[in-house]
XYZ file of C-alpha atoms in Angstrom:
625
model
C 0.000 0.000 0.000
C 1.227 3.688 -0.853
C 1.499 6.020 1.854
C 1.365 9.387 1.470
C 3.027 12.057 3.171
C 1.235 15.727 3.745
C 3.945 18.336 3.531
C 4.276 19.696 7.477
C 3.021 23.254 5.895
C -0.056 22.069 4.678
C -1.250 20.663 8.070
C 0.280 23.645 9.820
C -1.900 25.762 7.277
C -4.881 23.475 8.187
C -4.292 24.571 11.753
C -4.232 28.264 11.741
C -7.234 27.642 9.572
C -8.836 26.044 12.246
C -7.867 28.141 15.170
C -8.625 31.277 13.162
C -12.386 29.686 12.389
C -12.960 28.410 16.219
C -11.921 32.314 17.156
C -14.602 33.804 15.245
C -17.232 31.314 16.187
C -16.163 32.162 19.669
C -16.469 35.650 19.260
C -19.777 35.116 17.409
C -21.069 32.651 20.120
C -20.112 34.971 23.264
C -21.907 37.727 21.449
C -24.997 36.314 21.040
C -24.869 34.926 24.663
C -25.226 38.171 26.238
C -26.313 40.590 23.000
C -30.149 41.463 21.290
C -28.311 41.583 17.817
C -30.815 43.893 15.662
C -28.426 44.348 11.902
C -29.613 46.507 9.163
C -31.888 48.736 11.190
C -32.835 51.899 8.077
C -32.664 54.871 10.644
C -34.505 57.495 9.589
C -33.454 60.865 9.066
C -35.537 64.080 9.161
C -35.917 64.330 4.917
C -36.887 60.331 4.788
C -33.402 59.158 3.897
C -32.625 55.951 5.914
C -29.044 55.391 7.602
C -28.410 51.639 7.623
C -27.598 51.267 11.640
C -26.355 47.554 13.507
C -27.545 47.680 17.074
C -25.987 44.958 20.086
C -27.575 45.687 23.092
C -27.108 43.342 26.463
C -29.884 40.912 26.728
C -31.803 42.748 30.181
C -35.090 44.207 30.644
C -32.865 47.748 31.605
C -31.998 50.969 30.171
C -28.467 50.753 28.853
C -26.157 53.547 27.810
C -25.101 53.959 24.127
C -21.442 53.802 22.653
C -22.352 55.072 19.116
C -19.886 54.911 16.076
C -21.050 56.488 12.512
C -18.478 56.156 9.803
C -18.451 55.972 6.136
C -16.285 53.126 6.194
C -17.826 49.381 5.761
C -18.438 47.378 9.031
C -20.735 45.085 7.337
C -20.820 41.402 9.187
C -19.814 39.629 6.113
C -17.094 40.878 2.778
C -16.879 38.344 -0.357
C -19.235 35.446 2.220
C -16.064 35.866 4.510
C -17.814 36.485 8.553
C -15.770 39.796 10.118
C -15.156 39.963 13.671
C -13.433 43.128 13.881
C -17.258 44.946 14.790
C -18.317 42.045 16.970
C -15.053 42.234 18.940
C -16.007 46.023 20.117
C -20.154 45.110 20.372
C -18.867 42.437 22.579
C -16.341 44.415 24.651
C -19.029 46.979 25.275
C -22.236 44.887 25.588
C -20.481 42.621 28.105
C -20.192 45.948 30.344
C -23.752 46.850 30.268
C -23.462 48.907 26.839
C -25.274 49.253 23.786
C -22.899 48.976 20.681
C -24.394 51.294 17.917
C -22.482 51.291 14.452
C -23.918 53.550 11.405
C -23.170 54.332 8.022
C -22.989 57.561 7.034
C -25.515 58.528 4.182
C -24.417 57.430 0.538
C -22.224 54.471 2.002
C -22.701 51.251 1.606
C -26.460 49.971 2.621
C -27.257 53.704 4.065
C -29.288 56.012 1.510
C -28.715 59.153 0.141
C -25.417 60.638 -1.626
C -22.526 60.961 0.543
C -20.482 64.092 1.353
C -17.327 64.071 3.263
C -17.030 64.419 7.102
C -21.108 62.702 7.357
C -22.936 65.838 6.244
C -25.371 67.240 6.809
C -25.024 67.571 10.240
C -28.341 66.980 11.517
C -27.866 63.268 10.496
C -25.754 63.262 13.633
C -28.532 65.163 16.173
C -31.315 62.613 14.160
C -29.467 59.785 15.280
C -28.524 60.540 18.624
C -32.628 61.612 18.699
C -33.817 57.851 17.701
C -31.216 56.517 19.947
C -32.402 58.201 23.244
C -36.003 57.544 22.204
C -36.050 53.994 21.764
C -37.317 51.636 25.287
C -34.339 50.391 26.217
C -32.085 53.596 26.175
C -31.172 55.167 28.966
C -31.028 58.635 27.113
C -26.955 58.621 27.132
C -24.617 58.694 24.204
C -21.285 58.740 23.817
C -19.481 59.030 20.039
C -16.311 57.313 19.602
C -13.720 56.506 16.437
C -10.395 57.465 14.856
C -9.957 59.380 11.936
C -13.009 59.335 9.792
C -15.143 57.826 12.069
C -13.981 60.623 14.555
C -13.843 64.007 12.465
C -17.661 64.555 12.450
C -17.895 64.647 16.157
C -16.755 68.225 17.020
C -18.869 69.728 14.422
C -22.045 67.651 15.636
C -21.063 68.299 19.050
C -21.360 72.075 19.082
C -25.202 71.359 18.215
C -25.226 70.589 21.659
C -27.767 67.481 21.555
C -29.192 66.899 24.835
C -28.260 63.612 24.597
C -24.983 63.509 23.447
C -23.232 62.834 26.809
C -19.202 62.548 26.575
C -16.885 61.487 23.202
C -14.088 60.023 22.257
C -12.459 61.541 19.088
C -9.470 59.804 18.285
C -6.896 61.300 15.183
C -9.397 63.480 14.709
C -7.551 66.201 12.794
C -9.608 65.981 9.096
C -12.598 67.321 11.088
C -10.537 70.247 12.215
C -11.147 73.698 9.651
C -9.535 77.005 12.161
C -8.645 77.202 15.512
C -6.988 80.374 15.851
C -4.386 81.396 13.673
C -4.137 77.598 12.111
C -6.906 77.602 8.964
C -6.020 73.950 7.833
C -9.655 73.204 6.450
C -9.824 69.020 7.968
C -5.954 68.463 6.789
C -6.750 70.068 2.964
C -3.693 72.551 3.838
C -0.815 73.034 5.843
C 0.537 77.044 5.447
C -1.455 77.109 2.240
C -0.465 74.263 0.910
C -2.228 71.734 -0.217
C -1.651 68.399 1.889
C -2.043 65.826 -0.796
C -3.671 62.704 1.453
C -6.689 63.336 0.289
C -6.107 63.294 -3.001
C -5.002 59.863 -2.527
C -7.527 58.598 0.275
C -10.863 59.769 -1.887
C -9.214 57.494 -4.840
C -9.644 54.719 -2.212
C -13.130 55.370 -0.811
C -15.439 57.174 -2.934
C -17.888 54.881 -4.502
C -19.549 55.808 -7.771
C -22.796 56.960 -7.761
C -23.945 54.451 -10.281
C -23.598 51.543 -7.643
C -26.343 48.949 -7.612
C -28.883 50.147 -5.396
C -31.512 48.089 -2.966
C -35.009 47.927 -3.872
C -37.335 50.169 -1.833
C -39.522 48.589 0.314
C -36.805 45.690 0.933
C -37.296 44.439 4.705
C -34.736 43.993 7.375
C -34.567 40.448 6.655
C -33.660 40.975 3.180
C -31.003 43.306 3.973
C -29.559 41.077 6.821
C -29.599 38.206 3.716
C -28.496 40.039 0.811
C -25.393 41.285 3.112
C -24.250 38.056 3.440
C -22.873 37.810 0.109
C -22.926 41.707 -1.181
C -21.680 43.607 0.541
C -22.242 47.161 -1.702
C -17.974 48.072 -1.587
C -16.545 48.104 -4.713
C -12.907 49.054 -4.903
C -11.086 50.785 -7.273
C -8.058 49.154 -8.615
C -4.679 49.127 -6.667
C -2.400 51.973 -8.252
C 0.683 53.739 -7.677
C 0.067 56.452 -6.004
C 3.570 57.390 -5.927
C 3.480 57.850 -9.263
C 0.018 59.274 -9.573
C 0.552 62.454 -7.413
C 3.201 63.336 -9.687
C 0.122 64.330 -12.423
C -0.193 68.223 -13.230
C -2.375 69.766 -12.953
C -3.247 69.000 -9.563
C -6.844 69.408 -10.272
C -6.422 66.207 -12.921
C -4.974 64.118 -10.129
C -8.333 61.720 -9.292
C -10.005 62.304 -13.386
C -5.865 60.804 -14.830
C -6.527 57.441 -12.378
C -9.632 57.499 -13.188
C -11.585 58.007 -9.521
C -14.725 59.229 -9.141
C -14.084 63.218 -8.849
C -17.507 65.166 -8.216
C -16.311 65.912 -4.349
C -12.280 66.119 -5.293
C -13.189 68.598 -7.940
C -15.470 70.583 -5.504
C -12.669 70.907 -2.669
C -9.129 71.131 -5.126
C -10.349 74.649 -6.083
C -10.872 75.955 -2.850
C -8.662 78.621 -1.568
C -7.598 78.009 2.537
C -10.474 80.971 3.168
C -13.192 79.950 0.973
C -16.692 80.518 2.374
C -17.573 76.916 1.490
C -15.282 75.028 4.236
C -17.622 77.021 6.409
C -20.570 75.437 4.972
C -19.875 71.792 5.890
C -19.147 69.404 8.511
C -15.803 71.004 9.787
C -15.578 72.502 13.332
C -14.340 75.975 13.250
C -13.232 77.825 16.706
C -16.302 79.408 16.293
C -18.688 77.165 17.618
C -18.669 75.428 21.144
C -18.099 71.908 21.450
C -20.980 70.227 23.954
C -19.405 67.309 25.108
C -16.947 66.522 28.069
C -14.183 65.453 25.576
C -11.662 62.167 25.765
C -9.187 63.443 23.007
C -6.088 60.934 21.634
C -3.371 62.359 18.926
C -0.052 60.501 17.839
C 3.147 62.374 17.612
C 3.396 61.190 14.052
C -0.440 62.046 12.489
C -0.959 64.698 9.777
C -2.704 66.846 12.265
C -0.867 66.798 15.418
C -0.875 70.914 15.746
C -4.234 71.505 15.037
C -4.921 68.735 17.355
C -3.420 70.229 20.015
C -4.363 73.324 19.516
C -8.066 72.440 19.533
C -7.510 70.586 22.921
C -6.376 74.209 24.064
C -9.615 76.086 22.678
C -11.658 73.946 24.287
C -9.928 74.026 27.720
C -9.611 78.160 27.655
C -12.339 78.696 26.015
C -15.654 77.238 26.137
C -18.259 79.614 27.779
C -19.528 76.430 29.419
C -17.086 75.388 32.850
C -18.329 71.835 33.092
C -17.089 71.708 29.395
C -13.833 73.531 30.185
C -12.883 71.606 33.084
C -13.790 68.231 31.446
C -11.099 67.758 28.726
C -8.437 65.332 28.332
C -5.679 64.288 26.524
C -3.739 61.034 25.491
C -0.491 61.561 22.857
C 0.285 58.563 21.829
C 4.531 58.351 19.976
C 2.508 56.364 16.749
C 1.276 57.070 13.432
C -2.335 57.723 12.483
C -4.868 55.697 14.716
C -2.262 53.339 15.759
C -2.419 53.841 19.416
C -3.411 49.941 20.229
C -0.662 48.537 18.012
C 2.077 49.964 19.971
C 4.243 47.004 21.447
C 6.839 46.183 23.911
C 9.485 47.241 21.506
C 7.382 50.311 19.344
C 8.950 50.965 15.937
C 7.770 54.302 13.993
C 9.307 54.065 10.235
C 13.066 53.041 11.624
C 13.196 54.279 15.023
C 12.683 52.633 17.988
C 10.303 54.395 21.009
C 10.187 51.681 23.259
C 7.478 50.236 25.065
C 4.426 52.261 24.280
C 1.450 50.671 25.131
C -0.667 52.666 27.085
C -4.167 50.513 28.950
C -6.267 52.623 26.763
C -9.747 50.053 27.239
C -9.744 50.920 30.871
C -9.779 54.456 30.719
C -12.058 54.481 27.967
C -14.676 52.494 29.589
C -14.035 54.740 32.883
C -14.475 57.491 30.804
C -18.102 55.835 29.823
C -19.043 54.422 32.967
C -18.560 58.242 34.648
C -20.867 59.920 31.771
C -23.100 57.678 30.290
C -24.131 55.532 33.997
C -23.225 58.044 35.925
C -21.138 56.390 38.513
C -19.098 57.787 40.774
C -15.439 56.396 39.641
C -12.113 57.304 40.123
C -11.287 58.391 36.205
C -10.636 62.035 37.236
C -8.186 61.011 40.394
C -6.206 58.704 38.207
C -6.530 59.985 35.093
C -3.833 62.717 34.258
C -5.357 65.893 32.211
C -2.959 65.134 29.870
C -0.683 61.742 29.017
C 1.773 62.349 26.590
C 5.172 60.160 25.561
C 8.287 61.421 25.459
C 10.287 59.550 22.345
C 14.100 59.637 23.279
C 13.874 59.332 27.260
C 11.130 56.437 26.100
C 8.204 57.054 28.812
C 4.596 58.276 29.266
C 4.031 61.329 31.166
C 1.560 63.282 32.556
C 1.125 67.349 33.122
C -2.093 69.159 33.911
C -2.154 71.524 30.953
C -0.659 71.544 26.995
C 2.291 72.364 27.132
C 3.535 71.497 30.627
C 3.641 74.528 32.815
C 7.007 74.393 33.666
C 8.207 74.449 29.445
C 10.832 77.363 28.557
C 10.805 78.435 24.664
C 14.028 79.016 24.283
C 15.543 80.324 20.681
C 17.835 79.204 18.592
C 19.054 80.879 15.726
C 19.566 80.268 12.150
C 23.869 80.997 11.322
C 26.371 79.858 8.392
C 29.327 81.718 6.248
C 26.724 81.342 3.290
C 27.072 77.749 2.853
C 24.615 75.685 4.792
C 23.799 73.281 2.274
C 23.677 69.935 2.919
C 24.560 68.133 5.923
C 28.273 68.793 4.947
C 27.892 72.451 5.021
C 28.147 75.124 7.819
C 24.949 76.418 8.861
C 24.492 76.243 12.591
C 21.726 76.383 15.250
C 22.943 79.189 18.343
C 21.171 81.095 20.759
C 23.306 84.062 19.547
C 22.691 86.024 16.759
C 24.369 86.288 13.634
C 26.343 89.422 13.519
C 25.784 90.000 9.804
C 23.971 88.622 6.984
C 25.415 86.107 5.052
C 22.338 84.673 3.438
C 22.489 80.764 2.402
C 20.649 80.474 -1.495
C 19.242 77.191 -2.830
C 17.489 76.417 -6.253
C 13.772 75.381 -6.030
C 12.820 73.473 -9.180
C 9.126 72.331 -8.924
C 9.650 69.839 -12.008
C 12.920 68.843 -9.230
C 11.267 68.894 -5.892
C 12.864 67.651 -2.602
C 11.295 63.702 -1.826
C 9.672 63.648 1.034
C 11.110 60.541 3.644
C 8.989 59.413 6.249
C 6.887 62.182 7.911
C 3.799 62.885 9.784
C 1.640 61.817 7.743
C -1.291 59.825 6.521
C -3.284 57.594 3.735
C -1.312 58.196 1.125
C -1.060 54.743 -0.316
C 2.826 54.086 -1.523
C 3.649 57.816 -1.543
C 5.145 58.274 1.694
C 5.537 56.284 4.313
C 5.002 57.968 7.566
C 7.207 57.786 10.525
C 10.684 58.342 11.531
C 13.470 58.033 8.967
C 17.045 58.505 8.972
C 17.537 62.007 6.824
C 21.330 61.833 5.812
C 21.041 60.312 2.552
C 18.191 63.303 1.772
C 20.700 65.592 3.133
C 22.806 65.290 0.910
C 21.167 67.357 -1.477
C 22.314 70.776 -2.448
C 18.693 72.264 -2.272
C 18.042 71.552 1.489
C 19.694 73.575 3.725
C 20.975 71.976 7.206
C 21.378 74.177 10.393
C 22.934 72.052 13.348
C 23.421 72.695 17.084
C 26.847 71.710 18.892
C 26.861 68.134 20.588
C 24.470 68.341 23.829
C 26.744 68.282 26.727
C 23.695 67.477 28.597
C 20.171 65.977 27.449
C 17.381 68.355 26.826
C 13.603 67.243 26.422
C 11.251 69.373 23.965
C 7.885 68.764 24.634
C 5.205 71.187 23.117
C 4.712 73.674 20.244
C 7.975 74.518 17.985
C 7.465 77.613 16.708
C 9.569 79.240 13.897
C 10.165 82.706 11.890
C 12.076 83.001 8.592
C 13.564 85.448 7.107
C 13.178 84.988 2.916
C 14.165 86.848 -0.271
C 13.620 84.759 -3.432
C 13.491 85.872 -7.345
C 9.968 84.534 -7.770
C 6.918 86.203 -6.950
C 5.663 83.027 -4.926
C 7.295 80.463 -3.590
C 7.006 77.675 -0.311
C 9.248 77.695 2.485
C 9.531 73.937 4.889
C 10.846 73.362 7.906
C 11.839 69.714 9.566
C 12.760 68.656 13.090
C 15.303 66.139 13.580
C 17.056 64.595 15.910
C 20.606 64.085 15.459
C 22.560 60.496 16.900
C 26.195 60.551 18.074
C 26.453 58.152 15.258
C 24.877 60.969 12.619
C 21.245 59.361 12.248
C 19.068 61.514 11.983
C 15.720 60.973 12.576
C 12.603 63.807 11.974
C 10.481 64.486 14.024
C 8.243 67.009 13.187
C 7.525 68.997 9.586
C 5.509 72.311 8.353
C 5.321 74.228 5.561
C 4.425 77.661 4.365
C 2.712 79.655 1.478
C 4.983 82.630 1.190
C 1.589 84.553 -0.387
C -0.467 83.896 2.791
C 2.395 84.996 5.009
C -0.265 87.970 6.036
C -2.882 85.943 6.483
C -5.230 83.311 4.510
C -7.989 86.040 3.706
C -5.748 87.531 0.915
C -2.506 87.182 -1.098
C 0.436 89.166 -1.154
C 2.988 88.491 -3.991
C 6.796 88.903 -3.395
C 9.010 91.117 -4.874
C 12.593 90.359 -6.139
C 15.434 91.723 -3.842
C 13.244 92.403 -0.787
C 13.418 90.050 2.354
C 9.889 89.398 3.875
C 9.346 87.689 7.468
C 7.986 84.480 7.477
C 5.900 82.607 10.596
C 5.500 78.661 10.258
C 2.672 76.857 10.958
C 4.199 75.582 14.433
C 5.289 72.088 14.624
C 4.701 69.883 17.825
C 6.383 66.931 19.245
C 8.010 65.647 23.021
C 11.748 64.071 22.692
C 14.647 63.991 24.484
C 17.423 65.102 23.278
C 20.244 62.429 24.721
C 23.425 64.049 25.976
C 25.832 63.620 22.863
C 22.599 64.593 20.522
C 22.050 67.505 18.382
C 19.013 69.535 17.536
C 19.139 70.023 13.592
C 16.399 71.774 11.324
C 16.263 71.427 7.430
C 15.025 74.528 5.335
C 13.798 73.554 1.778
C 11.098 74.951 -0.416
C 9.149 71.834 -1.150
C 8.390 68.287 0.585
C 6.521 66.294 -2.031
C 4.507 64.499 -2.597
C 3.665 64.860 1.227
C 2.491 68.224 -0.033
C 1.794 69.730 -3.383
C 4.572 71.680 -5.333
C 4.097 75.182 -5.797
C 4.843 76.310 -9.290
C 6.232 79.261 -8.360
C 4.491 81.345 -10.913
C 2.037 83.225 -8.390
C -0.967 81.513 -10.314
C -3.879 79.154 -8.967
C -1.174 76.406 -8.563
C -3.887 73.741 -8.716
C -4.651 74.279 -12.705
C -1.562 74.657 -13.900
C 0.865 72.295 -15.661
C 4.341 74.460 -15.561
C 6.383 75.499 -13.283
C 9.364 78.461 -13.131
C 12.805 78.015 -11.093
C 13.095 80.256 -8.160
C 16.803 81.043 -6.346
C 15.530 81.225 -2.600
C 17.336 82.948 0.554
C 17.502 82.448 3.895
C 18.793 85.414 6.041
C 20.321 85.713 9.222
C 21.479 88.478 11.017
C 20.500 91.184 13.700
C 18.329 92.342 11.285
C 17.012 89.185 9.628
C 17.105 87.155 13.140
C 15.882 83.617 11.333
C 15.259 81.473 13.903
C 13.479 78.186 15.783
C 11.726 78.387 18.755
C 11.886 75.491 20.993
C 9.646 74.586 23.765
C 12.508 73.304 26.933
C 11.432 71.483 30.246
């Protein structure tokens, strides 16, 4: 008799097969042990359209609180007749504390009706949902939003409609929701200075669907829906592309029509100037309005918004009219990249560098959080739970102060120095906290058909574009169009925690031109690792309500968009910035030309400045506990 032998991989494959099948029945199973499962519930909304809505609610007689989650991504049970557990996992995890798990689909997605708009508009979607919520028989009248990133960004807006309901949130990498706090007009991560950010361009290639998308029959019942979901699942998806190579595309404007994505909202926002009335018409929060809700707030060191995120933590805390919402605002800032908080490890790498252990019990405070607002129970979340957690990359920790940034932070300034020859890392620009006696300006060429590559980054969603994170800058720094300004070795360590704020001092032979600025860390063995970046419009140097042209042979003064991080600086470390003119394709190239930018095809060369003196004090400000 033959005997066959299995190859060990095939009956190891077998295995994870079956352990990964017994996990999701268990998951399944424990669910429906203690959870009313109620799937494809068509909320309705105030002009008839219906908001396909899964409700798990714990199997008691009770009023429960509500953890509610709206997104325009696809949590549907079932992709290609493959079961999901990702949205059982968090119905169980809150059902099996005496929560009701509510997931929705913004209008236009998936099984929800209606055309969809970005950031869930209109708003009152959000106030009719929380509305049905606290009016059905088993609610206990409390809600509480939670979600990263786009299922996060409509909260603030929807908050400041101040729904009676709406008890506490959770906005996590919430940045794309943001439009102005103060000084900082980013429109929801469109710009950065005035320049376009180009994620987007890249993430609504990814998750727009076309409007001409199979639609179900009116009048189709629950059941239907729970059984045509089971094998459709309504998310098409474009074709895999390389982005890299797509966001090289002029004009701009073309970027989504040349891949061929569906471009109706793209072609809407690309035209938009960082004041337009239109951002003001949406579902961004501007400072204007008051957020309602005691707020749990998380950011990452390296997301696209960290500033604005910070910035809006500080609004809120020193300025809402309304003290239980002042006084009830915390913060977590987590050393990852966008909504990666939970998949920090033991040993956390960002890009290439290592941050250590930075796992953080983020469940427990979140269900604290909850259990204070939603049940009302008298817990110890405010006694043990710092106003704000942040980690400190470098010294490798979590800490904790009461207010953003820690009281007892120093700016301290550094300035910009060299003989005229600070490019590259070879060359001899310098970072002092004494002036330059006179001005020996450094000059670099800015060729928008030549741009500097962006490598690693805060950043976001851009597909194979850039990968976000921390990278080691020497090989980029080797390019005669960045400039590299360098302090001594640290004799002793020094941590920066907070904002970075710098001023530039710029002369260029273009009308219109960017100015960037990086962060990086320097190793006694010359890595060099970034750690924050901005950018800045020179034409909206005055402000984002108008445009002011350059002219050749003058020097103008320059404020960044401040950068934010918290390192430490090792003793035997230096502090080094970069100064370029571009940063692409982590954001669009200006063409120089003084133009739209966004519909044009060709760009001029500009010779760009940098000036340092008394006079033309170019410097970094940086923020020293």
């Amino acid at each position: 008799m033959k005997i066959y032998r299995i190859p060990f991989i095939f009956i190891f494959l077998l295995a994870v097969q079956i352990c990964y099948g017994q996990e999701q029945k268990d998951i399944f199973e424990k669910l429906d042990e203690i959870a009313i499962i109620d799937q494809k519930v068509m909320m309705p909304m105030r002009d008839g359209i219906r908001l396909a809505t899964d409700i798990y609610r714990p199997k008691t007689t009770g009023k429960v609180p509500i953890i509610f989650s709206r997104t325009p991504y696809n949590f549907n049970t079932w992709v290609d007749g493959v079961r999901q557990t990702r949205t059982a996992q968090q119905a169980y995890e809150a059902v099996k504390r005496g929560y009701a798990f509510v997931v929705q689909n913004e209008r236009g997605r998936f099984f929800s009706e209606g055309e969809w708009d970005i950031l869930g508009v209109p708003l009152t979607d959000g106030y009719d949902a929380f509305s049905w919520m606290a009016n059905q028989s088993w609610s206990n009248g409390k809600i509480g939003t939670i979600g990263c990133s786009s299922t996060a960004e409509w909260q603030m807006a929807v908050s400041a409609l101040d729904h009676p309901s709406h008890a506490a949130m959770v906005p996590q990498g919430f940045g794309a929701g943001v439009g102005t706090v103060g000084d900082i007009k980013e429109q929801g991560n469109w710009y950065r200075g005035g320049v376009e950010q180009l994620l987007f361009f890249a993430w609504l290639y990814g998750v727009e669907q076309d409007k001409f998308k199979p639609r179900i029959p009116e009048g189709a019942t629950q059941e239907d829906l729970i059984r045509i979901s089971r094998f459709y699942d309504l998310a098409p998806k474009n074709p895999p592309i390389d982005m890299a190579e797509a966001l090289k595309h002029l004009p701009i404007k073309d970027i989504v029509k040349n891949i061929h994505g569906k471009k109706e909202i793209f072609d809407k926002m690309v035209i938009r100037k960082p004041n337009d009335p239109a951002w003001y018409e949406g579902g961004l929060y501007h400072d204007t309005m008051e957020i309602g809700a005691p707020s749990f707030w998380f950011a990452s060191w390296y997301d696209v918004s960290i500033t604005p995120n910070l910035a809006l933590f500080n609004h809120v805390r020193n300025n809402s009219k309304d003290p239980e919402i002042r006084e009830n605002q915390y913060l977590v800032i987590a050393p990852t990249l966008h909504c990666a908080y939970t998949r920090a490890t033991e040993n956390t790498i960002v890009g290439q560098r290592s941050v250590g252990d930075a796992r953080l019990n983020y469940d427990e405070q979140i269900y604290a959080w909850w259990d204070l607002w939603l049940k009302g129970e008298t817990n110890d979340f405010k006694k043990n739970t710092p106003r704000v957690q942040y980690y400190t990359m470098g010294s490798n920790e979590w800490k904790s102060a009461e207010e953003w940034p820690p009281a007892d932070t120093k700016m301290t300034t550094y300035y910009l120095n060299s003989n005229g020859k600070a490019n590259t890392l070879n060359g001899n620009g310098t970072l002092t906290k004494k002036k330059a006696t006179r001005d020996n300006p450094d000059s670099f060429v800015y060729d928008p058909m030549n741009p500097v590559n962006s490598l690693g980054g805060n950043v976001c969603c851009t597909g194979n574009a850039v990968q976000g994170g921390a990278f080691d800058q020497q090989k980029a720094e080797e390019n005669p169009n960045i400039l590299v300004y360098t302090t001594d070795v640290l004799t002793e360590g020094i941590e920066v925690t907070g904002f970075i704020e710098s001023t530039l001092y710029v002369s260029s032979d273009a009308k219109d031109t960017d100015f960037t600025i990086k962060l990086i860390d320097v190793y006694p063995d010359g890595t060099a690792y970034n750690l924050d970046e901005t950018i800045q419009r020179v034409r909206y140097r005055e402000g984002y309500d108008k445009e002011v042209f350059m002219e050749e042979g003058k020097v103008y003064k320059v404020d960044l968009t401040p950068m934010a991080t918290s390192n430490y600086f090792k003793k035997g470390h230096r502090i080094r910035i970069e100064v370029s003119s571009s940063n692409f394709p982590r954001f669009a190239r200006n063409l120089n030309t003084g133009g739209n930018n966004f519909d044009e095809s060709e760009g001029i060369i500009a010779e760009n400045k940098i000036h340092h003196s008394k006079q033309y004090p170019s410097q970094i400000r940086l923020p020293i506990r």
